[in-house]
Coordinates of C-alpha atoms and ligand atoms in Angstrom, one line a residue:
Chain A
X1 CA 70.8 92.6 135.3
X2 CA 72.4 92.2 138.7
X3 CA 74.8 94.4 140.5
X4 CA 78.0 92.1 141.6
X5 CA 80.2 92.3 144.0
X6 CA 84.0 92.0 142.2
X7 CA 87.4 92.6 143.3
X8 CA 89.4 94.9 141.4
X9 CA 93.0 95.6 141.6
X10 CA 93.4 99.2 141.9
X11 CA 97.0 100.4 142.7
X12 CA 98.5 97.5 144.0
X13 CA 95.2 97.1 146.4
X14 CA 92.3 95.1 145.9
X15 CA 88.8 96.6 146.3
X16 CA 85.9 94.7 146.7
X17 CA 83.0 97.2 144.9
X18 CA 79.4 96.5 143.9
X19 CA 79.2 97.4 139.9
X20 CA 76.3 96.7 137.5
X21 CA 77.2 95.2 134.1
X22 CA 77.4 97.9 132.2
X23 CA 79.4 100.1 134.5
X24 CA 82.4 102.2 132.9
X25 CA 85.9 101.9 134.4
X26 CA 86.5 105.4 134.3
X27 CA 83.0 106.1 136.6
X28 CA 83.7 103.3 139.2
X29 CA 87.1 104.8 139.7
X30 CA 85.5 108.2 140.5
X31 CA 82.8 107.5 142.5
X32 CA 83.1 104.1 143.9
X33 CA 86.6 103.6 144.4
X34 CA 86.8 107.7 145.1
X35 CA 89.8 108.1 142.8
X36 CA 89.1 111.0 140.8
X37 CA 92.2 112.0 139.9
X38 CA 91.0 109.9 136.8
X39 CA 89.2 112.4 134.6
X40 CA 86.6 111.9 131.6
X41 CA 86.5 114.4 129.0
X42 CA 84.8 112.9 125.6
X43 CA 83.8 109.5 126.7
X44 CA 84.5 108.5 122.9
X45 CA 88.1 107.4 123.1
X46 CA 89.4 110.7 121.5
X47 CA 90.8 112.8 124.3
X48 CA 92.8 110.3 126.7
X49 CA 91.9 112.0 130.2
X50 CA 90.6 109.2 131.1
X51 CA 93.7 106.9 130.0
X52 CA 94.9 104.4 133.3
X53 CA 97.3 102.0 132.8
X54 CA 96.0 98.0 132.9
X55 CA 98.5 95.4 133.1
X56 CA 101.1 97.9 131.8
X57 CA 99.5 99.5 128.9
X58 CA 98.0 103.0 128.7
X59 CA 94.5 102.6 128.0
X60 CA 90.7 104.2 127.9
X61 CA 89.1 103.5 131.1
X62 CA 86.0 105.8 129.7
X63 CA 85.9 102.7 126.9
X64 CA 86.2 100.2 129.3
X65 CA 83.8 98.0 131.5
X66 CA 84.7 97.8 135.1
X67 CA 83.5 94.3 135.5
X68 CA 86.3 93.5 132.4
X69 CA 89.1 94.5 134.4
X70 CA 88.8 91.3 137.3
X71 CA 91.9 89.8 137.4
X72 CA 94.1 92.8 136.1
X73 CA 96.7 95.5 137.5
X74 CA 94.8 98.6 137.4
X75 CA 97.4 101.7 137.8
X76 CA 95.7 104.7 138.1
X77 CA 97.2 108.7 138.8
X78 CA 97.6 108.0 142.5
X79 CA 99.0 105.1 142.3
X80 CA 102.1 106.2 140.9
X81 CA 103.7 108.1 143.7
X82 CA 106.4 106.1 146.7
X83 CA 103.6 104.3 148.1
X84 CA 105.3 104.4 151.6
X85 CA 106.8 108.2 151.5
X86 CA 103.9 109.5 149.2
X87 CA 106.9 110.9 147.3
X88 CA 106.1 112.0 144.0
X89 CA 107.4 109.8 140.9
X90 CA 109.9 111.7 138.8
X91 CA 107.7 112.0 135.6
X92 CA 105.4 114.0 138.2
X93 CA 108.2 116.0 139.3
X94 CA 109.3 116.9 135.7
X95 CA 105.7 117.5 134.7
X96 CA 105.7 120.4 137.5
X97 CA 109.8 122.0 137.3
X98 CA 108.9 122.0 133.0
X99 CA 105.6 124.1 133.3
X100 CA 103.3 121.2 132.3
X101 CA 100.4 121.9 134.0
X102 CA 98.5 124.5 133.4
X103 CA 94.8 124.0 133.8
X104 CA 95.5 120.3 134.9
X105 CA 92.5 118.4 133.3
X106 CA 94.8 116.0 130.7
X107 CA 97.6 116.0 133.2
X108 CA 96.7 112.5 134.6
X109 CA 96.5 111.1 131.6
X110 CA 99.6 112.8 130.0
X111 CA 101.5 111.3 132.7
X112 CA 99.9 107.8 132.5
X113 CA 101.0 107.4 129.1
X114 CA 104.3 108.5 129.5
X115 CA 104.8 106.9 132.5
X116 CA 103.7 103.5 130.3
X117 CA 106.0 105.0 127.1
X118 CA 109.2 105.4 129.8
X119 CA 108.4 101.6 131.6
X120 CA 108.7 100.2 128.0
X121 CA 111.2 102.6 126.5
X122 CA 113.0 104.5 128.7
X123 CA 115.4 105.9 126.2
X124 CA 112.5 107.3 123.5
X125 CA 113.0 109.9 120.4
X126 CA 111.6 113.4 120.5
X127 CA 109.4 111.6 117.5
X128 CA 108.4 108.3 120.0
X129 CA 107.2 110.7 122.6
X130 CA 105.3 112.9 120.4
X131 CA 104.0 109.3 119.0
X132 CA 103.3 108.2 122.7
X133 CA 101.5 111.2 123.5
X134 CA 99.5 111.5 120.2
X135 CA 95.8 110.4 122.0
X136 CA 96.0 112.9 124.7
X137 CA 95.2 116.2 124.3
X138 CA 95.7 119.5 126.0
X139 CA 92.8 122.1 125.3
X140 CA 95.5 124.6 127.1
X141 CA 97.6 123.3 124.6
X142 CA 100.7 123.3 126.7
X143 CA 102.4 120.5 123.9
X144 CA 106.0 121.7 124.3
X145 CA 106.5 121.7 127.7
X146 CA 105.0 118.5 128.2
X147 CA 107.3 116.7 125.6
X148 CA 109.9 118.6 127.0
X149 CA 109.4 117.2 131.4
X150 CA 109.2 113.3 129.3
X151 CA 112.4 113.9 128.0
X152 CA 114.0 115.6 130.7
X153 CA 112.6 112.7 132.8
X154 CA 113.9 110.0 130.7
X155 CA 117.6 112.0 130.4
X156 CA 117.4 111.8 134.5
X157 CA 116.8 108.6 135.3
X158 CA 113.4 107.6 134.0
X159 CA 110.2 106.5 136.4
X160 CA 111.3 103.1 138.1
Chain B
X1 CA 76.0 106.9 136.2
X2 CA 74.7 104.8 133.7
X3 CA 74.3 105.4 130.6
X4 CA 74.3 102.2 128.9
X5 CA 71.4 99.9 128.2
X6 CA 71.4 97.1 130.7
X7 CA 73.0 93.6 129.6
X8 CA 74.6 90.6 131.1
X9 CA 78.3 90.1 131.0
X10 CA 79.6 87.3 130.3
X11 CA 84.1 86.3 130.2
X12 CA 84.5 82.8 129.0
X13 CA 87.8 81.2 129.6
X14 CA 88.1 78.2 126.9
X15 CA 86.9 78.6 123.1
X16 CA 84.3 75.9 123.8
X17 CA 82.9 77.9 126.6
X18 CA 82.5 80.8 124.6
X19 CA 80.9 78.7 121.5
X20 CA 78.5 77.0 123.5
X21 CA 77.9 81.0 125.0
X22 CA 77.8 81.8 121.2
X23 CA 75.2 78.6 120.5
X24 CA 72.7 79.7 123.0
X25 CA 72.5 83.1 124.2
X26 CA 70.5 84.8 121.9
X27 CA 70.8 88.5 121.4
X28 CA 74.6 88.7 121.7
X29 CA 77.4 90.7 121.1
X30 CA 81.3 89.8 121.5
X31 CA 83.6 92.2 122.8
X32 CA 86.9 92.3 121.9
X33 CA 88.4 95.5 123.0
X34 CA 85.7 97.5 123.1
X35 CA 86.9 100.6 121.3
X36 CA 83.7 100.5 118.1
X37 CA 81.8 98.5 120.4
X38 CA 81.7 100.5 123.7
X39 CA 80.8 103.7 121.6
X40 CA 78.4 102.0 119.5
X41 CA 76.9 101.1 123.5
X42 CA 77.3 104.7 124.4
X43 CA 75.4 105.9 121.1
X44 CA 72.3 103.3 121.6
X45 CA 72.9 102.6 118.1
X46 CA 72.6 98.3 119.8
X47 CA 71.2 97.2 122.4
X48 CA 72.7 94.0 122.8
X49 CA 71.4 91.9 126.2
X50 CA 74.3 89.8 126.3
X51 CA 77.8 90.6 126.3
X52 CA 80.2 88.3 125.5
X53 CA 83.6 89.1 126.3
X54 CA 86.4 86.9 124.1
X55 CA 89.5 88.3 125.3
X56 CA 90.4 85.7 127.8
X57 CA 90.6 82.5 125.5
X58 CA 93.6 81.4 124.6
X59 CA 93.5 80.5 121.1
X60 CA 92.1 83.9 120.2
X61 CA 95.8 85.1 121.7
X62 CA 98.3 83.0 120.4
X63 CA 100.7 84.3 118.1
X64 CA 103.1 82.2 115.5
X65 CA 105.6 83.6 112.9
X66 CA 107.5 81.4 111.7
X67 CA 110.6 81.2 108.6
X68 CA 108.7 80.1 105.4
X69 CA 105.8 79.2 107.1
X70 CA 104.1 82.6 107.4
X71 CA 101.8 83.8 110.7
X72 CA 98.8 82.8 112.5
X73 CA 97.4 85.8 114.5
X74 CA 94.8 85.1 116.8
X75 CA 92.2 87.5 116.8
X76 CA 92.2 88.8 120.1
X77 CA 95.9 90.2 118.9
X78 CA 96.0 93.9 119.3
X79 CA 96.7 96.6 116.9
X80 CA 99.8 97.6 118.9
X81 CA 101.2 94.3 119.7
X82 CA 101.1 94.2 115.5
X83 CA 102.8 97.6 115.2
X84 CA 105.5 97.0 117.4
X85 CA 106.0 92.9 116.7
X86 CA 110.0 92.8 114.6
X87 CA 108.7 89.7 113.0
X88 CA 105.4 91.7 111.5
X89 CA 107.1 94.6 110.3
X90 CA 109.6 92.9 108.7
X91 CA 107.1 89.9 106.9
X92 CA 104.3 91.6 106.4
X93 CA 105.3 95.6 106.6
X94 CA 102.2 96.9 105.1
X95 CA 99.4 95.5 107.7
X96 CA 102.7 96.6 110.5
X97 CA 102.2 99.9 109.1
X98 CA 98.3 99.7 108.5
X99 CA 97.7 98.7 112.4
X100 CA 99.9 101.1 113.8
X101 CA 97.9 104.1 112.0
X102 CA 94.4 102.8 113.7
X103 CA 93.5 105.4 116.3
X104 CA 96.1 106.5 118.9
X105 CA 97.8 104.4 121.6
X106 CA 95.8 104.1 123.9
X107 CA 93.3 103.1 121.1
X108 CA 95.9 100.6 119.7
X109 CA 96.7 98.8 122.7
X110 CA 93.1 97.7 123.3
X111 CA 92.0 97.4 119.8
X112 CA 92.1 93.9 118.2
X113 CA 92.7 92.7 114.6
X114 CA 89.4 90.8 114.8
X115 CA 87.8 94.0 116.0
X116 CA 88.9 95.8 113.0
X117 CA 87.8 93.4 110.8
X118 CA 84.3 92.1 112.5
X119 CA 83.5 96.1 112.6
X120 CA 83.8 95.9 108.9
X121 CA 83.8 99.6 108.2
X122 CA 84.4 101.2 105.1
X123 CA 87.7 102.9 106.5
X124 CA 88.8 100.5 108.2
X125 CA 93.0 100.3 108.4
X126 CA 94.0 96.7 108.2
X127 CA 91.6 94.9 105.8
X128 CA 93.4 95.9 102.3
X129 CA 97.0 95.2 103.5
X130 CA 95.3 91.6 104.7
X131 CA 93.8 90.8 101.4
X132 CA 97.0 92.2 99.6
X133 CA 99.0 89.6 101.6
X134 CA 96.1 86.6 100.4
X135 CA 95.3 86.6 104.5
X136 CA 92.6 84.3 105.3
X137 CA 90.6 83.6 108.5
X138 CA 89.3 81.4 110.6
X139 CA 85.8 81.5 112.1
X140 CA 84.9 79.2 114.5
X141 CA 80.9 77.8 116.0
X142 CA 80.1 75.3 117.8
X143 CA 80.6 72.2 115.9
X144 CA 83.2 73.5 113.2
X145 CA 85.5 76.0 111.7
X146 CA 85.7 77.5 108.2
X147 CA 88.7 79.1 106.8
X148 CA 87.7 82.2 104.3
X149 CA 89.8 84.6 102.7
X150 CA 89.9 88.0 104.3
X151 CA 88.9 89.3 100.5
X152 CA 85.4 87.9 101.2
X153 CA 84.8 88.7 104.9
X154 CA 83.6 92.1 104.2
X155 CA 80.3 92.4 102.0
X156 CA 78.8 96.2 103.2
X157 CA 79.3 98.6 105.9
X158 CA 79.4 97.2 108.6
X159 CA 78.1 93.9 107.3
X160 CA 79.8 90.9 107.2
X161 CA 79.6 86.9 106.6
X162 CA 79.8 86.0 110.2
X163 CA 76.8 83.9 111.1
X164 CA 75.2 83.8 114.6
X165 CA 77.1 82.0 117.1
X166 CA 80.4 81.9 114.9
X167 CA 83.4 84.6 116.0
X168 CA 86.7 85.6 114.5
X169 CA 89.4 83.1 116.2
X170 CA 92.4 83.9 113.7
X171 CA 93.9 85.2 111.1
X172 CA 96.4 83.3 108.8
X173 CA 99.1 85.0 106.5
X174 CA 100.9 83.3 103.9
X175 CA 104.6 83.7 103.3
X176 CA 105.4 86.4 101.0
X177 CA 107.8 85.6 98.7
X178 CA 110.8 87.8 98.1
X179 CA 109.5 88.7 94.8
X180 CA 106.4 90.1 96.2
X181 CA 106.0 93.6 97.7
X182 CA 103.5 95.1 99.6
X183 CA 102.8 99.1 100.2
X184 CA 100.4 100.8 102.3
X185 CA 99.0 104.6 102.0
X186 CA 96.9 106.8 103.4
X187 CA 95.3 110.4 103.3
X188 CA 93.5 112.3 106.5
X189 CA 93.1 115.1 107.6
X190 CA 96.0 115.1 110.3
X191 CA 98.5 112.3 111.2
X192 CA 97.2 110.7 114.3
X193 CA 93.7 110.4 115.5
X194 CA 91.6 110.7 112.2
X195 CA 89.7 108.7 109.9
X196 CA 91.2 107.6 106.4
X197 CA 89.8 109.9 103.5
X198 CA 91.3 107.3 101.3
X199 CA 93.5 103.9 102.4
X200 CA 94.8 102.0 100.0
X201 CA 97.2 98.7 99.7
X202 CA 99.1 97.3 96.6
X203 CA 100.9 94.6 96.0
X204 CA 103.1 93.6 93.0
X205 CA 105.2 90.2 91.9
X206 CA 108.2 90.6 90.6
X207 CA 109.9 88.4 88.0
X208 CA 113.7 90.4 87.7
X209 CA 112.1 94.3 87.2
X210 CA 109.0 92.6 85.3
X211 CA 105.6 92.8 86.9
X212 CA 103.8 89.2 87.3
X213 CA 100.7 89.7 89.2
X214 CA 99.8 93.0 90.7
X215 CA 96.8 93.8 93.6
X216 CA 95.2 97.0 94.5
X217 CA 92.8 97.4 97.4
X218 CA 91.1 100.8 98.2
X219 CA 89.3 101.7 101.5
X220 CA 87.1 104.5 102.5
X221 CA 85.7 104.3 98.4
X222 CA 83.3 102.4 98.4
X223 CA 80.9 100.3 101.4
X224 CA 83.6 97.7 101.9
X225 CA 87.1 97.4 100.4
X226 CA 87.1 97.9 96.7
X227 CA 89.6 95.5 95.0
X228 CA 90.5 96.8 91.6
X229 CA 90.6 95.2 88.5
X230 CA 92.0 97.2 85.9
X231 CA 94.9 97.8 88.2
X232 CA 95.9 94.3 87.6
X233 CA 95.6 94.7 83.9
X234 CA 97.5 97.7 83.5
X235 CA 100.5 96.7 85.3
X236 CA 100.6 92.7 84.6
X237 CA 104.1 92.4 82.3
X238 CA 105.2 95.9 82.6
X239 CA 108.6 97.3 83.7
X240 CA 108.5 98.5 87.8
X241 CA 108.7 102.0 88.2
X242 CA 107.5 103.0 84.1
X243 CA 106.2 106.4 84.6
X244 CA 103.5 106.1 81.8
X245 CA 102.7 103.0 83.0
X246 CA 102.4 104.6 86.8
X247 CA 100.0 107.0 85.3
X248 CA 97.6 104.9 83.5
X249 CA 97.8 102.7 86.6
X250 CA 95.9 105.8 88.7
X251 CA 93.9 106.6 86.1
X252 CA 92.4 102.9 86.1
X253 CA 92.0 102.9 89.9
X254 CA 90.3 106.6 89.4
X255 CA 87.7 105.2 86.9
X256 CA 86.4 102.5 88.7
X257 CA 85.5 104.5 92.2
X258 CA 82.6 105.6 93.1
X259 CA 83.3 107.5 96.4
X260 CA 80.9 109.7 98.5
X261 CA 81.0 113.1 99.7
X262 CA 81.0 113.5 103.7
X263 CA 82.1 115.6 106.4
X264 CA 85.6 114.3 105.9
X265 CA 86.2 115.1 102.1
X266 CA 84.4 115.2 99.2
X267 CA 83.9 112.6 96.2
X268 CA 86.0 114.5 93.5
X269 CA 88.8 114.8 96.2
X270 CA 88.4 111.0 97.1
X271 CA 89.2 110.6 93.4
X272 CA 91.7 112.8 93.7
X273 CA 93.1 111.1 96.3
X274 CA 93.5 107.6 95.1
X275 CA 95.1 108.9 91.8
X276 CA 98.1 110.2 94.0
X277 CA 98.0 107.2 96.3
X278 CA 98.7 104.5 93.4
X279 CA 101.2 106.7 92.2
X280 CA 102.8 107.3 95.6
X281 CA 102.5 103.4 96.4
X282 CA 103.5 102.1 93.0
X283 CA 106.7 104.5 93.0
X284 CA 108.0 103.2 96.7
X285 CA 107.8 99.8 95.4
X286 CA 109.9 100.6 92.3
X287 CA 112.1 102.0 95.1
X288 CA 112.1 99.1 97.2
X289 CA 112.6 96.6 94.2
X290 CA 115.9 98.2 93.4
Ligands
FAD1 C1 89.3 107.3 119.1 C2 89.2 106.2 118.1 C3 89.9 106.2 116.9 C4 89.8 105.1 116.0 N1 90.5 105.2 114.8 C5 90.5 104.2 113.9 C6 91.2 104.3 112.7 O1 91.9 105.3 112.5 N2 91.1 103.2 111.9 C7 90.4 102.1 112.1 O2 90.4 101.2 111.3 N3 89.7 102.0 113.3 C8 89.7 103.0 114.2 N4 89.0 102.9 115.4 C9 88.2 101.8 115.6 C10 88.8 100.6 116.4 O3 89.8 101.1 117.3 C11 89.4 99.5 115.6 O4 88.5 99.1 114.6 C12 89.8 98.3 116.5 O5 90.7 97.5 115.9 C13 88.5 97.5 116.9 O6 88.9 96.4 117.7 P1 88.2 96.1 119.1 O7 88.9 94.9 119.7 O8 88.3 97.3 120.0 O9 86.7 95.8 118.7 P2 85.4 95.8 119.6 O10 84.9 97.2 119.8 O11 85.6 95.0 120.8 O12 84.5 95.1 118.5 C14 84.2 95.6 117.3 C15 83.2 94.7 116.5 O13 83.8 93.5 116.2 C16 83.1 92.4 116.9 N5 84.2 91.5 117.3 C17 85.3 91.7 118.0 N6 86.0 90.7 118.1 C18 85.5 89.7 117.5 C19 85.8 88.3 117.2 N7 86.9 87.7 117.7 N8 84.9 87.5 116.5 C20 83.8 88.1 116.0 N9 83.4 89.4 116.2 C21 84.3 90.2 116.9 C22 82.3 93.0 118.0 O14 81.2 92.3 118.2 C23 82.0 94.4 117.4 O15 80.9 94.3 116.5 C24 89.1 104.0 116.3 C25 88.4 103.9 117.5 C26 88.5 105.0 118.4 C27 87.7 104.9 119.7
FES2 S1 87.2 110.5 128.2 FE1 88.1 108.7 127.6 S2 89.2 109.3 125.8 FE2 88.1 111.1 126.4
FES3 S1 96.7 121.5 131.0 FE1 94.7 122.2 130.6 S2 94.1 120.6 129.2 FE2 96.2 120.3 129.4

């Protein structure tokens, strides 16, 4: 097994990095690409810190081979901010005026898959959220406020 | 950083690049999504030295629905595309159902149909709505396809009938008739995130309120789905929705499983279980039928 040279697509920039085979997306993020606002709790697929959004979709990066993901859009938590003004999207901004955050460790991955529910459905249910939402969790168990800044965020505009 | 057992990776672009692949890399495993695989990886429980990733061919994405002529799902379709695809939930709205309870979203979006399937395990979401809906497959190796029904894919836990170098490439579903309904249930132990105590599809064809042919499939019961046959017997030329009729139809499913006791629920709840699933199923389609 060889380590290759790929380019990956990481927030609208491509990065050439050296990954072995069996590399995980979520680690190559971290510590080659020096991302970290990506974070790993299980590694199993349960707890969606580590959820990124490829080609539009919220998914596990901590499931997902880094050597898979040549050729896609990788969107991770920085890249989702006014790239020129390094203004803060609006489901960020709701996340913080709603109480959201409290010890921060799912927060990346809370907004990532609302951020993918409100590209797709920017109008969603109290239910479709809750649905949306239903592979993150929040050991602080901060639920309600959270469903609460996605629907405030979607009743102001939305994320685009 | 890592933690997995070194292996080549391999993305073919065309379905004959990934047969030939198939045909002569020995020690192999596909990857689809990655969601049993990966953690299988993670948990040393394979050690596969070759990695063949199938997500990229075409025919293992294409997609078909069509008026009276049923659906082709190429196996590379994920569980969320079928939970949120119109055209599935209204044709077939049981396996709809089915792969929207697999997992969570994140989960669902890179999940595949021929992932759920070539996992084979015993509580697996979509195979009993597929075999209630007479779905059939094709697997493709080098030099030739084979079309099987979905019934007979599954033979153990986690065993199958795919043979080396052959791989899921789609799945075919009839088209129901209007007569024919289709239900899908489940118990766990919350609603999102968990693994099936008990799954269960059934189907019944209708002739006016009469009942012409009748399927029951039970997962989580048994090592692969259990297809009953009493089920049949019971309701076959009875009136939908008959109470008495309702009951004897648990009580046939009840006698002929065999479940186990785990960390999840025990046997005489399993049993349990599948009584108030038929019931629950059996009454929704007298519901629907009306
Ligand atoms: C947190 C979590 C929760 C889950 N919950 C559920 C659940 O509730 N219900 C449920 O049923 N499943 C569940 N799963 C399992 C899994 O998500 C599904 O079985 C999924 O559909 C598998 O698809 P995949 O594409 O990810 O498969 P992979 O992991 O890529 O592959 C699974 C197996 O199928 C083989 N395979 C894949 N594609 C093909 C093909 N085209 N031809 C031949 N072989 C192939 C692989 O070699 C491997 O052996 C869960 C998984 C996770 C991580
Ligand atoms: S770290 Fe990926 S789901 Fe928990
Ligand atoms: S804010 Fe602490 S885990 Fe969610």
């Amino acid at each position: 097994m060889k380590n290759q040279l790929i380019t990956l697509n990481i927030n609208g920039e491509d990065m050439d990095l050296v990954v072995a085979p069996t590399d995980l997306l979520v680690e190559v993020l971290r510590k080659k690409a020096h991302l970290t606002g990506t974070k790993k709790g299980c590694g199993q697929g349960d707890c969606g810190a580590c959820t990124v959004i490829i080609d539009g979709k919220a998914v596990l990066s901590c499931l997902t081979l880094a050597i898979a993901c040549q050729g896609k859009k990788i969107t991770t938590i920085e890249g989702i901010a006014d790239r020129k003004t390094g203004e803060m999207n609006p489901i960020q901004k709701a996340f913080l005026n709603h109480g959201a955050v409290q010890c921060g460790y799912c927060t990346p991955g809370m907004i990532l898959s609302s951020y993918a529910l409100l590209c797709e459905n920017p109008h969603p249910t109290r239910q479709e959220i809750r649905r949306a939402l239903s592979g993150n969790l929040c050991r602080c168990t901060g639920y309600i406020l959270i469903l609460d800044a996605v629907e405030a965020c979607a009743a102001e505009g939305g994320v685009l | 950083m890592n933690i997995l057992t070194p292996f080549e990776y391999y993305r073919p672009e065309t379905l004959d690049e990934a047969l030939e692949l198939l045909a002569t890399k020995e020690d192999y495993k596909i990857l689809a999504g990655g969601t049993d695989l990966m953690i299988q990886l993670k948990e040393k429980m394979i050690h596969p030295a070759n990695i063949i990733d199938v997500t990229q061919i075409p025919e293992l994405n294409e997609f078909a629905i069509k008026d009276g002529e049923g659906a082709v799902i190429g196996g590379c379709t994920t569980d969320a595309f079928c939970e949120f695809s119109k055209e599935l939930r209204d044709k077939y709205p049981a396996f709809s159902i089915a792969a929207g309870e697999i997992g969570g979203p994140q989960v669902r979006e890179m999940g595949t149909i021929a992932g759920n399937l070539a996992n084979s395990g015993p509580s697996a979401e979509t195979p009993s709505s597929l075999i209630c809906y007479d779905a059939k497959m094709t697997l493709a190796k080098k030099g030739g396809e084979r079309v099987v029904d979905v019934k007979d894919f599954i033979t153990g836990n986690r065993r199958n009938i795919l043979e080396e170098g052959e791989l899921i490439k789609n799945i075919i579903l009839p088209e129901p008739a209007a007569t024919t309904h289709v239900k899908y249930g489940y118990v766990a132990m919350r609603r999102m995130m968990e693994i099936d105590i008990v799954n269960m599809s059934i189907r019944v064809d209708l002739d006016g309120d009469t009942i012409k042919d009748a399927k029951c499939v039970m997962g989580s019961v048994a090592i692969r789905p259990l297809i009953s046959e009493k089920v049949p017997e019971v309701l076959k030329g009875t009136k939908i929705g008959d109470e008495a009729v309702i009951a004897k139809a648990a009580e046939a499913a009840q006698s002929e499983v065999h479940p186990i006791s785990d960390i999840r629920a025990t046997a005489e709840y399993r049993v349990d279980v599948v009584g108030a699933l038929v019931r629950k199923l059996l009454r929704e389609i007298a519901a629907e039928a009306k």
